[in-house]
Coordinates of C-alpha atoms and ligand atoms in Angstrom, one line a residue:
X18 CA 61.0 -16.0 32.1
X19 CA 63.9 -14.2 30.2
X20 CA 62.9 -11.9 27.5
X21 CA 63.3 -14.2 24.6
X22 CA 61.1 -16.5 26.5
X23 CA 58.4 -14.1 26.8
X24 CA 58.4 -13.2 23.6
X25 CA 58.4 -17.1 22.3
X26 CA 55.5 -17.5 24.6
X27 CA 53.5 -14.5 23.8
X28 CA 54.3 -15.6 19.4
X29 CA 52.4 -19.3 20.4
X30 CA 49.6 -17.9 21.9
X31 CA 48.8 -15.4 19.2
X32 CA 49.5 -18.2 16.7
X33 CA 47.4 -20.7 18.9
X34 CA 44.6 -18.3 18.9
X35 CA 44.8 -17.8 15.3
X36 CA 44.8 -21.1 14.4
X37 CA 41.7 -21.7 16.6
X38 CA 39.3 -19.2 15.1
X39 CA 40.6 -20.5 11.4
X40 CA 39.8 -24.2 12.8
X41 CA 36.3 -22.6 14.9
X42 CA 35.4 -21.6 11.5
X43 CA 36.0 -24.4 9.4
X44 CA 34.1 -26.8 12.7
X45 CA 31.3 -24.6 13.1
X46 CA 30.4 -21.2 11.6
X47 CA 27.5 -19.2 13.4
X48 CA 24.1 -19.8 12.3
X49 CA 21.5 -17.5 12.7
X50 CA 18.2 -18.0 11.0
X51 CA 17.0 -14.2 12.4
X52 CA 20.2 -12.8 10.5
X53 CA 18.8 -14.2 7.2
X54 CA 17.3 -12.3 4.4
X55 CA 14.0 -13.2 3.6
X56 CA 11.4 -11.0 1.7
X57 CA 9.0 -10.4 2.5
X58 CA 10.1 -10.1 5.8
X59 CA 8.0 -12.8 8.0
X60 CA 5.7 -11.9 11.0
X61 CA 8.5 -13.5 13.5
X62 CA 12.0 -15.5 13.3
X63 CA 13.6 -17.1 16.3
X64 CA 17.1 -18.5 15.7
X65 CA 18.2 -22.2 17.4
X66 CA 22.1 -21.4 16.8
X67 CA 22.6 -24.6 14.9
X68 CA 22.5 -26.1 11.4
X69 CA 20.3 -28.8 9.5
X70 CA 22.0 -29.7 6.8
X71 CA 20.7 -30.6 3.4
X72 CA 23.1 -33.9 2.0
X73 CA 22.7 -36.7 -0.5
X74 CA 20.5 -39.0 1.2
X75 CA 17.6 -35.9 2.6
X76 CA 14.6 -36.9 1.7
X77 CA 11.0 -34.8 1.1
X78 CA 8.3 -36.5 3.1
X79 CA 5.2 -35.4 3.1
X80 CA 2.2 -36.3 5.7
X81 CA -0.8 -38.2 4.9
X82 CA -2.5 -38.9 1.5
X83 CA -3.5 -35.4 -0.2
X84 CA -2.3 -35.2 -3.9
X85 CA -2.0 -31.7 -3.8
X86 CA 0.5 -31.6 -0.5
X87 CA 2.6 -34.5 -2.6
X88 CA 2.4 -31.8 -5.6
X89 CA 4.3 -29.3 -3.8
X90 CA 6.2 -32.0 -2.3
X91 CA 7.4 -32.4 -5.8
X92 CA 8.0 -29.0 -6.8
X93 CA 10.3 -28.5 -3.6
X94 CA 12.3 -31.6 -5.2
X95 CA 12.6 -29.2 -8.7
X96 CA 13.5 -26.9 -6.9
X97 CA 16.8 -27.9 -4.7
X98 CA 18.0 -30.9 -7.3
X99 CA 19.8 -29.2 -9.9
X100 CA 22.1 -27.3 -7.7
X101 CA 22.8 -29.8 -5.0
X102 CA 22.8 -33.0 -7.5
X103 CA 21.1 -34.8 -5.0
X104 CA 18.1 -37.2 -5.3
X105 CA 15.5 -35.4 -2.7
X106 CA 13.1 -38.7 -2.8
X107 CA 9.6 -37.3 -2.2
X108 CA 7.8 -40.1 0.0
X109 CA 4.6 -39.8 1.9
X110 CA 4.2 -40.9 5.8
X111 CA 1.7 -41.4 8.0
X112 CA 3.8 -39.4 10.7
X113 CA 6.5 -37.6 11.4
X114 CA 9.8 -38.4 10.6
X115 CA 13.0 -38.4 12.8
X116 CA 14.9 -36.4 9.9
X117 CA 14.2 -34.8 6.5
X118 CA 12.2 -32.4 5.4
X119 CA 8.6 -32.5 6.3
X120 CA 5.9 -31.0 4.9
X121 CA 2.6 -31.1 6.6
X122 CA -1.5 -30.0 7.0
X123 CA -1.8 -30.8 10.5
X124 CA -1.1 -28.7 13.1
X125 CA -1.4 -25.5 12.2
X126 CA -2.6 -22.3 13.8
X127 CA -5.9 -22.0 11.9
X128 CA -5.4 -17.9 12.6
X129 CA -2.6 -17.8 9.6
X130 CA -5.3 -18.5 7.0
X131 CA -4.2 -20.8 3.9
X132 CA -1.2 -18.7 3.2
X133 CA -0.1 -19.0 6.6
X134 CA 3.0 -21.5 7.5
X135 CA 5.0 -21.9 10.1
X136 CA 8.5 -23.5 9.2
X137 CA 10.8 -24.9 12.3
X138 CA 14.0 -26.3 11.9
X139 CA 16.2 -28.5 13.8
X140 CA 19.2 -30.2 13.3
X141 CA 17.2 -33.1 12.1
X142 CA 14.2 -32.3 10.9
X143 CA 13.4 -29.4 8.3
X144 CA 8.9 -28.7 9.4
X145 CA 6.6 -26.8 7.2
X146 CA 3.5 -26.7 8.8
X147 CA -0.1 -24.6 7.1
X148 CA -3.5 -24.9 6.9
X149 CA -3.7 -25.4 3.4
X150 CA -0.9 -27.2 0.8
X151 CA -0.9 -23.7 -0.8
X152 CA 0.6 -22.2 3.0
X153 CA 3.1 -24.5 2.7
X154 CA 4.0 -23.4 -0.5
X155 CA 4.5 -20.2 0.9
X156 CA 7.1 -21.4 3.0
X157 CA 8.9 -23.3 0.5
X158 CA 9.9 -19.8 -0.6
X159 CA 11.3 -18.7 2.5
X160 CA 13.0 -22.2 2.8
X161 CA 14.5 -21.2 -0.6
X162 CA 15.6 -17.7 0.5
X163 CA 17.7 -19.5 3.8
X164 CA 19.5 -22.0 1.7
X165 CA 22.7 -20.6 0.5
X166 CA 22.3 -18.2 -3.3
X167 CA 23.7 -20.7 -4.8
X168 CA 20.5 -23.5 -4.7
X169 CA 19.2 -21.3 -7.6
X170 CA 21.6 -22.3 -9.6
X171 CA 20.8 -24.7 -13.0
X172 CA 23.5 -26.8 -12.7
X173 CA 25.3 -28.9 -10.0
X174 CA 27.4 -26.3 -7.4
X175 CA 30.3 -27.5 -5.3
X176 CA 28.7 -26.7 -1.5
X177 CA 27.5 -27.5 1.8
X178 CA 23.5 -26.5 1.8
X179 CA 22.8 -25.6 5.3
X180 CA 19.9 -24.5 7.0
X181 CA 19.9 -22.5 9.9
X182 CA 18.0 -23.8 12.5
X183 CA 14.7 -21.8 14.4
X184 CA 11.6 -21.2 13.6
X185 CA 9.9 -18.8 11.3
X186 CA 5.7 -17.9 11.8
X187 CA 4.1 -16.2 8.9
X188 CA 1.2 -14.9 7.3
X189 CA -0.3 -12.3 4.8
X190 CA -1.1 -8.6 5.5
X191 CA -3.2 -8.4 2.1
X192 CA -4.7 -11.4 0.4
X193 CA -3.9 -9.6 -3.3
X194 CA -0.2 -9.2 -3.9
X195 CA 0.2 -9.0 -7.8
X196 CA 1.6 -7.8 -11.1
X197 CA 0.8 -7.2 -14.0
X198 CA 2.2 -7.8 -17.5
X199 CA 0.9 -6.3 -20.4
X200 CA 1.1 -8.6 -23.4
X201 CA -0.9 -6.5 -25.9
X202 CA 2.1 -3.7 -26.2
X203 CA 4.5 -6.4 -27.1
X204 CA 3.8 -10.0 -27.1
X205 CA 5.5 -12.3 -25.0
X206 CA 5.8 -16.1 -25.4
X207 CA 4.4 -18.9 -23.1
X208 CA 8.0 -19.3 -21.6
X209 CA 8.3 -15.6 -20.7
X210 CA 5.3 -15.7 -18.8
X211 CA 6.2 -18.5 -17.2
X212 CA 10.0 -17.0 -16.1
X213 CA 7.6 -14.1 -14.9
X214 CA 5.3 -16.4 -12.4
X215 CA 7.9 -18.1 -11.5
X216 CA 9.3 -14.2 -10.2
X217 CA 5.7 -13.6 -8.6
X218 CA 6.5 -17.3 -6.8
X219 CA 9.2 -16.6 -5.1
X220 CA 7.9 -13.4 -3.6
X221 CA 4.4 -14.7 -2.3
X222 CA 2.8 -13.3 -4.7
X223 CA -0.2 -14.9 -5.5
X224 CA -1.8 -12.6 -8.8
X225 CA -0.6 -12.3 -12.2
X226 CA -3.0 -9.6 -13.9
X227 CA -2.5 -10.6 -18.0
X228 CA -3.0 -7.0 -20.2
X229 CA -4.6 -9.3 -23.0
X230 CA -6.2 -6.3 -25.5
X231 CA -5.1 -2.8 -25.9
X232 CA -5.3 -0.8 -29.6
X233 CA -1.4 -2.6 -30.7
X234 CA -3.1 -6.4 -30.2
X235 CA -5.2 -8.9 -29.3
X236 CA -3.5 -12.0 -27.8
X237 CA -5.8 -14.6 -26.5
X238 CA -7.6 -16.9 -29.0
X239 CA -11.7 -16.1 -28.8
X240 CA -12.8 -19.2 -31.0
X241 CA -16.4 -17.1 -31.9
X242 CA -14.5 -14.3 -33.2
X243 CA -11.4 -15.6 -34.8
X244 CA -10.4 -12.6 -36.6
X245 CA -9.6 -10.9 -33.5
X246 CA -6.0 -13.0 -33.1
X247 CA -5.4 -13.3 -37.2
X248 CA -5.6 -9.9 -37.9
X249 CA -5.5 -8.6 -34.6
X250 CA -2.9 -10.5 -33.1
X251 CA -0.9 -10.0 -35.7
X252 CA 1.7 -7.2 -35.1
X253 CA 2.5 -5.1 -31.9
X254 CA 4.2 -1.6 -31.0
X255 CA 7.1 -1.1 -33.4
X256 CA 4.9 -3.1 -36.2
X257 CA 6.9 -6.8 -34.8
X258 CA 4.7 -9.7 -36.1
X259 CA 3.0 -9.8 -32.6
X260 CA 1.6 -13.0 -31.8
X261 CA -1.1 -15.0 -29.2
X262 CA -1.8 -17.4 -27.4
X263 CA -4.8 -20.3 -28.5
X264 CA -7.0 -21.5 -25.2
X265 CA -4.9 -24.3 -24.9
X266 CA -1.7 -22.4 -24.6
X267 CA -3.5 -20.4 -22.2
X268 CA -4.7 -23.0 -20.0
X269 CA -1.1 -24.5 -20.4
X270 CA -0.1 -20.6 -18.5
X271 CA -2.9 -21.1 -16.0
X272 CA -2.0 -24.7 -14.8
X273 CA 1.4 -23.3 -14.5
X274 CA 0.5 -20.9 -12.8
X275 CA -2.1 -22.3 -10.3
X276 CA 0.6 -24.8 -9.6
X277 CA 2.6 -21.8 -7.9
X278 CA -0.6 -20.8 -6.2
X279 CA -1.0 -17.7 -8.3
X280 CA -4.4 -16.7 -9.8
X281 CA -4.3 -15.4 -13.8
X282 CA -6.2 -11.9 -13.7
X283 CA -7.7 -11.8 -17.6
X284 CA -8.0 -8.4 -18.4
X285 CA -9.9 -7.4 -21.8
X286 CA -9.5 -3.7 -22.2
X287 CA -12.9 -1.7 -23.2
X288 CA -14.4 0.5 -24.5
X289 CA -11.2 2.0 -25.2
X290 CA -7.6 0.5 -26.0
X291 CA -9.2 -1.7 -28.6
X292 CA -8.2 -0.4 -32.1
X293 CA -7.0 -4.5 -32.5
X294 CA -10.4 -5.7 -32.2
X295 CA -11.8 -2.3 -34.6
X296 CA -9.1 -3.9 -37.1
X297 CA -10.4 -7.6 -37.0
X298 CA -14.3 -6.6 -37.2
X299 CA -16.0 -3.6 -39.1
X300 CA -19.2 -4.5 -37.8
X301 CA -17.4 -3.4 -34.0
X302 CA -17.3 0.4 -35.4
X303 CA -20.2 3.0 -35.2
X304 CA -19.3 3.7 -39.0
X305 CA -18.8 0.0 -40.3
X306 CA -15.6 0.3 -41.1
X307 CA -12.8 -1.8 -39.9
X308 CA -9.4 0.1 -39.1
X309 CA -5.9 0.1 -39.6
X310 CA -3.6 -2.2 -37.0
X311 CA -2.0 0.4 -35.1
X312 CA 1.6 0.0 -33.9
X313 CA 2.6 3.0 -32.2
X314 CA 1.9 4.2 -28.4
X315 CA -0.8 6.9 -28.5
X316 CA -3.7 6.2 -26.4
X317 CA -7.2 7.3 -26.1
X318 CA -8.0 7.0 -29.8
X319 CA -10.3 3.5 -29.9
X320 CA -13.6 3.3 -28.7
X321 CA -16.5 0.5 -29.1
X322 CA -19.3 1.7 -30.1
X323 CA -21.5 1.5 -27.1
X324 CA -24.9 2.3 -28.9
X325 CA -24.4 -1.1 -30.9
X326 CA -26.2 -4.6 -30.2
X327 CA -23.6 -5.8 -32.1
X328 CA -20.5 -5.0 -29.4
X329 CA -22.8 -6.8 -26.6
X330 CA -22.9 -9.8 -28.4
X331 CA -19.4 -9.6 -28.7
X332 CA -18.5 -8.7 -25.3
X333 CA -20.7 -11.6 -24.3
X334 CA -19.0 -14.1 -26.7
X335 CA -15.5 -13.0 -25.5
X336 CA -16.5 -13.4 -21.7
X337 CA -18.1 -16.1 -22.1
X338 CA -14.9 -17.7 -23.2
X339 CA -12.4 -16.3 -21.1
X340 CA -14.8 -16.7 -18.2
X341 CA -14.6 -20.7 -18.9
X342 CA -10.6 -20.4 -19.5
X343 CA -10.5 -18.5 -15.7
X344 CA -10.4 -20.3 -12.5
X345 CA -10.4 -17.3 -10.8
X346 CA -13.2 -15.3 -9.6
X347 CA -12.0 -11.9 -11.5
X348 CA -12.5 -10.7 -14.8
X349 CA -10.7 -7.1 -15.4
X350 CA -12.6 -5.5 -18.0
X351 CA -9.8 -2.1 -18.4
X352 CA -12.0 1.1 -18.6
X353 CA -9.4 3.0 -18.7
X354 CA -9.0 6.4 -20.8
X355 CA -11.9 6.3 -22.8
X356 CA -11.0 9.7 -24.3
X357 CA -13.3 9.5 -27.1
X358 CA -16.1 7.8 -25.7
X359 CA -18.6 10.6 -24.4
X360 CA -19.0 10.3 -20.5
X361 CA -23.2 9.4 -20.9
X362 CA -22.1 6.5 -23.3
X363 CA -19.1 5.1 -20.6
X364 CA -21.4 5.1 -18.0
X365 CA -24.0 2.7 -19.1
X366 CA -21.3 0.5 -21.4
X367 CA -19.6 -0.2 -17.9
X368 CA -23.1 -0.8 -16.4
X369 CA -23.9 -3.3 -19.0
X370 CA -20.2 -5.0 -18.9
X371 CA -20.7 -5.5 -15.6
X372 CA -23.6 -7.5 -15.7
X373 CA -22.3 -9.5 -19.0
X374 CA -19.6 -10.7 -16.3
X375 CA -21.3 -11.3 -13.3
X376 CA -23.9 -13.4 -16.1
X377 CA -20.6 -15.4 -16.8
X378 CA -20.1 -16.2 -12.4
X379 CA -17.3 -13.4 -12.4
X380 CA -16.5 -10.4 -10.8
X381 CA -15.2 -7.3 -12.4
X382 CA -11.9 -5.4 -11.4
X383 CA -12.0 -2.3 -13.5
X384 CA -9.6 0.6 -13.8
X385 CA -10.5 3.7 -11.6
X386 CA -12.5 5.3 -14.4
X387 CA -14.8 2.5 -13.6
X388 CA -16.2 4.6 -10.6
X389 CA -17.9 7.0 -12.7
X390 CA -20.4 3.9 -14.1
X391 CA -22.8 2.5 -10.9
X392 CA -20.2 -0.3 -9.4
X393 CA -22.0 -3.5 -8.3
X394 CA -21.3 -4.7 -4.9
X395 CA -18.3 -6.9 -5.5
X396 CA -16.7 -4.1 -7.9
X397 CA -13.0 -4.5 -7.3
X398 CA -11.2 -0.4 -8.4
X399 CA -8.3 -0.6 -9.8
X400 CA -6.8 2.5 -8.4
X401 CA -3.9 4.1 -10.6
X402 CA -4.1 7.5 -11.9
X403 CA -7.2 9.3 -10.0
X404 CA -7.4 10.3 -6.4
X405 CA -11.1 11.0 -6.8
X406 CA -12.3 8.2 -9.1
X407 CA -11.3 6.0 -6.5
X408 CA -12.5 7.9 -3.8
X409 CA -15.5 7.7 -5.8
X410 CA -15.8 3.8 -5.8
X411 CA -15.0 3.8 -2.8
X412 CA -18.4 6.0 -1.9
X413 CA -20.0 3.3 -3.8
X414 CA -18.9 0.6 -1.5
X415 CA -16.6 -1.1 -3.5
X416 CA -13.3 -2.2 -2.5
X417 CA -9.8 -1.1 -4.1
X418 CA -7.0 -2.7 -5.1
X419 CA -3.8 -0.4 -5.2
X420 CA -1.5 0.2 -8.1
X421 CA -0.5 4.1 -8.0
X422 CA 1.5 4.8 -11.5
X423 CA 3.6 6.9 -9.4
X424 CA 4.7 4.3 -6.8
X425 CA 4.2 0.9 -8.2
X426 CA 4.1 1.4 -12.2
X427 CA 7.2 -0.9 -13.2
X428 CA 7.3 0.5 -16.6
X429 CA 8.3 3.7 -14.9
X430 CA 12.1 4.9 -15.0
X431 CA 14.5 4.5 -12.2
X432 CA 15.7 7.7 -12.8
X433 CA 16.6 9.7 -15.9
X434 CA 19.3 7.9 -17.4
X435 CA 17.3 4.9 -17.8
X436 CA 17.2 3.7 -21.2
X437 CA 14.1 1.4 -21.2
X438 CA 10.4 2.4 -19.9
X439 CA 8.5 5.8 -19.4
X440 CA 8.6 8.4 -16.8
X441 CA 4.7 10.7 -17.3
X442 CA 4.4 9.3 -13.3
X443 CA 7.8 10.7 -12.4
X444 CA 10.8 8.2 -11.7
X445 CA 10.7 5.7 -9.1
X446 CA 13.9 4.3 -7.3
X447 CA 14.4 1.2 -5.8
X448 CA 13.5 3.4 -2.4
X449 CA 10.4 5.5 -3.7
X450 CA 9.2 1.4 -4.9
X451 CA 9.2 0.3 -1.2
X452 CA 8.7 3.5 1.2
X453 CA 5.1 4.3 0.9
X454 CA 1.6 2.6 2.6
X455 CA -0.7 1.4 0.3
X456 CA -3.3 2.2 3.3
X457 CA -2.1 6.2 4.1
X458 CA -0.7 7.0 0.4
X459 CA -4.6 8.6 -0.6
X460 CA -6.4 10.5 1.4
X461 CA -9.9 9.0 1.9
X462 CA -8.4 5.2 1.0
X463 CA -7.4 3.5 4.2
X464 CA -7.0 -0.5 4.7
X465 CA -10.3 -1.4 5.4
X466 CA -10.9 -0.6 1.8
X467 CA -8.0 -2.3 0.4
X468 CA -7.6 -5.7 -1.0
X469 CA -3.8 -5.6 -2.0
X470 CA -1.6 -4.1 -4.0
X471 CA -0.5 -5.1 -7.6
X472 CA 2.4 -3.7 -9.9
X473 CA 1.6 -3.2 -13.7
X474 CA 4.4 -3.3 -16.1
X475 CA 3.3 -1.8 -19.3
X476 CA 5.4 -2.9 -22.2
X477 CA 5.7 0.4 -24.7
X478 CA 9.0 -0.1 -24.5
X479 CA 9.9 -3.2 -23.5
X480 CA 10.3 -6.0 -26.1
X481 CA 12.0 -9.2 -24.3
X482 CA 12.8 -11.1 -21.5
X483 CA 15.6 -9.5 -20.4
X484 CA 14.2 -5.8 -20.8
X485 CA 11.6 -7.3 -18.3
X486 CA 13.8 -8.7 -16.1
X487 CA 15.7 -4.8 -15.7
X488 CA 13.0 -3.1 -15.2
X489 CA 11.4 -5.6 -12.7
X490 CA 14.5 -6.7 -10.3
X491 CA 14.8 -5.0 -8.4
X492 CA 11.8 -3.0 -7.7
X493 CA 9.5 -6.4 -7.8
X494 CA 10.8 -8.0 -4.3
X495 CA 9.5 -4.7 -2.6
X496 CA 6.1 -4.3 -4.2
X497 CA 6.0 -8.2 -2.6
X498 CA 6.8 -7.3 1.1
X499 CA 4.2 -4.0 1.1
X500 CA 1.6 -6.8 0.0
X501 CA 3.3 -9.2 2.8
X502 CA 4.4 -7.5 5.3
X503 CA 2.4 -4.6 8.1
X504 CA 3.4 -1.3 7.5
X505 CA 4.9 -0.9 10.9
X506 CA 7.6 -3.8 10.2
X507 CA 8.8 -2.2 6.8
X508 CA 11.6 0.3 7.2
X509 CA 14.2 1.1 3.7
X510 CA 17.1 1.0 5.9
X511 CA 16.8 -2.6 7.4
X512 CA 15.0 -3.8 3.5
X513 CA 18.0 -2.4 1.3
X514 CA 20.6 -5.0 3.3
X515 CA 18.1 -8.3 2.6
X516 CA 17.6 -6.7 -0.4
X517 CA 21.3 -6.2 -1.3
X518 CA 22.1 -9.8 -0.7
X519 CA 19.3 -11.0 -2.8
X520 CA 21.3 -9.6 -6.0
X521 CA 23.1 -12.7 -5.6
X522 CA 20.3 -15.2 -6.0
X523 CA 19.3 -12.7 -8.8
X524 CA 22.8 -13.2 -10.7
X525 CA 22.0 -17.0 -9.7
X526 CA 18.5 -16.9 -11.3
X527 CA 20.0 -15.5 -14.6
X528 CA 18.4 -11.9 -13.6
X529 CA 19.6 -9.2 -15.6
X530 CA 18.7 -6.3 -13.1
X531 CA 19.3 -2.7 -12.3
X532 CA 22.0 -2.7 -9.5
X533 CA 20.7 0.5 -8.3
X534 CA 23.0 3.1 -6.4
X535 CA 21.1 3.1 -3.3
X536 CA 21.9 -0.7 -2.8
X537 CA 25.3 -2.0 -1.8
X538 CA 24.9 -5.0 -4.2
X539 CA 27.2 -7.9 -3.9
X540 CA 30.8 -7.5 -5.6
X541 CA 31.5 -9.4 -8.6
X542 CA 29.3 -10.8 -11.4
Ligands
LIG621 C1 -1.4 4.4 -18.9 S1 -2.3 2.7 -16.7 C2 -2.2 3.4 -19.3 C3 -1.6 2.4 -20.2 C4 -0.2 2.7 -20.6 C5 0.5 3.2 -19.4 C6 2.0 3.5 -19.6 C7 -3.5 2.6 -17.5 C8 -4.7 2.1 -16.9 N1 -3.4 3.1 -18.8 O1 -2.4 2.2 -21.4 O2 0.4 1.6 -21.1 O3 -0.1 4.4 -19.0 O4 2.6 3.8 -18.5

């Protein structure tokens, strides 16, 4: 071969090559489902190396005859249609199918509990296997979080939807992953709560903890004491016209909700935080005399008055109604900062609360202050502020649930040039959010005692949707995977990637969020 040859030659095979990887590409790109960022991470991923792929004629089939299965069946269907375009039939079968997606009850390793699944793909056939329909659900997050961003889209999106093949087995580390969202600050509609579930839903969370009282307003209808949502539901922090929501409104948020497999946490705040309901009923004051609505932020001012037949009656009244609105087996009376209520009053007011509750079939979560009363057996201690309160309940026997202010308190700043929010329990980066163990944070508070973890976003200073949606993306997906996921598979290095590429199903969720520094977020919108 001359020179000019060899040169000729060596020109075709670099071309040749080129043009095989370009064609590889376009043929077959590499899939690998253990390269995919879910959160929370899952117990274990294996990747097949190949591709299902979601098309026009896929349909949803689900096993057997249980309505509820069908249900989330159906909401799999709401889920991928608007995006893709396509139909996504939801049938049932008697067995399983050669292709489509499958979702099915039997089967399952009985050691993942009901939110347990286990989710196997194959070029075919797209398996979700649990125990329980609400398992399954589970997985119809993670089998949102391996479909391209783009399937959160509302409207149709050019695309191929694959789904890398493999199989993912998971399960729960705590059985209470929540948040909070205080409504009494600053009310929010029905439609805003339901944008916030829907958050909770796709992280596995399974609690939303409603702040219905505080001293600013009361925002769920009590049809024996009506006053309470007329007058004091009728303005909020900044002296807004407030608002509430009537029982059917709320049982409109609770369907919702239990459709997602989330439990609503009521919480009526008392003794304290409750200048609303000392507005909208003199009789509810030691001195007789109703007082003025109160829309700044101070707290610690309001107080019950504990000596006072009258306040049991209405305690029992107002449980007794939210008791029957409530599903769930928790009733969150507050407790918190009490400041003016004298410490040999508290104690026997939360004594008596407690049994109000537990006369109405529920069981109390209480703030941490709650420790100082005589905590019944199924107590739940909301620990936030006080090392030794909770330690305290814990003496008692009762269990914990863990929402340190200066971890997991979403109202809390990112850092000091964040305009919304507060920062008393210091600022809390995306990083600070995820790295700590809700079962080593405390000393004296170790798993055993724990039942989960829950975030509370207070709402002082946050007055819509959006201000929501900054100051809870994207701290929210990591308060999910310390409920989800051991402590031993968490690590900030390997979360910030999966969480980085979540800000694109974020900007495809219509997420207005903080695209903190530590994160190398996607480029563009
Ligand atoms: C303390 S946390 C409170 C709330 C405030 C919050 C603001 C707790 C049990 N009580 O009343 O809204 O700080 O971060």
């Amino acid at each position: 071969m001359n020179k000019l040859k060899q040169i000729h030659a060596f020109a075709a095979l670099i071309l040749s090559s080129m043009l095989f990887v370009q064609y590889g590409c376009a043929q077959k790109q590499p899939s690998d489902l253990s390269a995919e960022s879910i959160i929370p991470k899952p117990v274990s991923v294996t990747a097949g190396g190949g591709y299902f792929n979601l098309r026009q004629g896929t349909e949803i089939i689900v096993d057997g005859s249980s309505e509820e299965l069908l249900k989330v069946g159906h909401y799999l269907a709401e889920r991928l249609r608007p995006a893709t375009g396509y139909k996504l039939e939801v049938k049932t079968a008697v067995k399983e199918p050669g292709r489509g997606i499958y979702l099915t009850l039997s089967g399952a390793d009985p050691a993942s509990g009901n939110e347990g699944y286990e989710l196997t793909v194959t070029e075919r056939l797209v398996k979700l296997t649990a125990a329980a329909p609400e398992g399954v659900f589970r997985g119809v997050q993670t089998l949102r979080q391996i479909l391209p961003a783009a399937i959160e889209k509302a409207s149709v999106q050019e695309g191929s939807w694959k789904i890398p093949t493999g199989t993912v087995t998971d399960y729960p580390d705590y059985s209470y992953r929540g948040a909070m969202l205080d409504v009494a600050r600053h009310f929010f509609s029905v439609e805003d709560v339901k944008r916030f579930t829907d958050f909770l839903a796709f992280y596995k969370m399974n609690v939303l903890h409603l702040h219905l009282s505080d001293d600013q307003g009361w925002r769920i209808e009590i049809r024996s004491w009506p006053n309470l949502t007329s007058h004091g539901g009728s303005t909020q922090v900044g002296g807004g016209k407030g608002g509430f929501y009537t029982q059917e409104q709320y049982a409109d948020i609770v369907k919702y909700a239990g459709e997602r497999y989330i439990t609503i946490v009521p919480e009526i705040d008392m003794p304290g935080h409750t200048n609303a309901a000392l507005a909208s009923y003199a009789e509810l004051n030691c001195d007789g005399k109703a007082r003025e609505l109160y829309t700044g932020t101070n707290v610690g001012f309001s107080t019950l008055c504990t000596g006072s037949e009258t306040t049991y009656k209405f305690i029992d009244d107002v449980i007794r109604e939210l008791a029957a609105m409530t599903p769930g087996r928790y009733i969150h009376i507050g407790g918190d900062e009490s400041h003016v209520t004298k410490v040999e009053d508290y104690i026997p007011f939360i004594n008596r609360v407690q049994e109000i509750v537990a006369a109405h079939g529920k069981q109390v979560i209480g703030w941490d202050e709650i420790a100082l009363a005589t905590l019944k057996p199924n107590t739940i201690a909301q620990c936030w502020a006080s090392e030794k309160n909770s330690n305290a309940a814990i003496g008692q026997g009762a269990k914990i649930l863990m929402a340190p202010a200066r971890k997991a308190y979403l109202d809390m700043q990112y850092d000091k040039t964040t305009k919304l929010g507060l920062h008393w329990a210091g600022y809390i980066e995306v990083d600070a959010a995820y790295n700590w163990d809700p079962a080593t944070l405390i000393p004296g508070i170790v798993k055993e005692n724990i039942i989960g973890i829950e975030a509370p976003l207070w709402t002082e200073t946050i007055t819509n949707i959006d201000e929501i949606e900054y100051m809870v993306f994207p701290r929210l997906p990591g308060y999910a995977e310390i409920g989800w996921t051991p402590a031993a598979s968490r690590n900030w290095d390997e979360y910030k990637m999966r969480l980085a590429s979540h800000g694109e199903r974020f900007s495809a969720m219509g997420i207005d969020y903080y695209r903190s520094p530590l994160v190398s977020w996607p480029q563009g919108k």
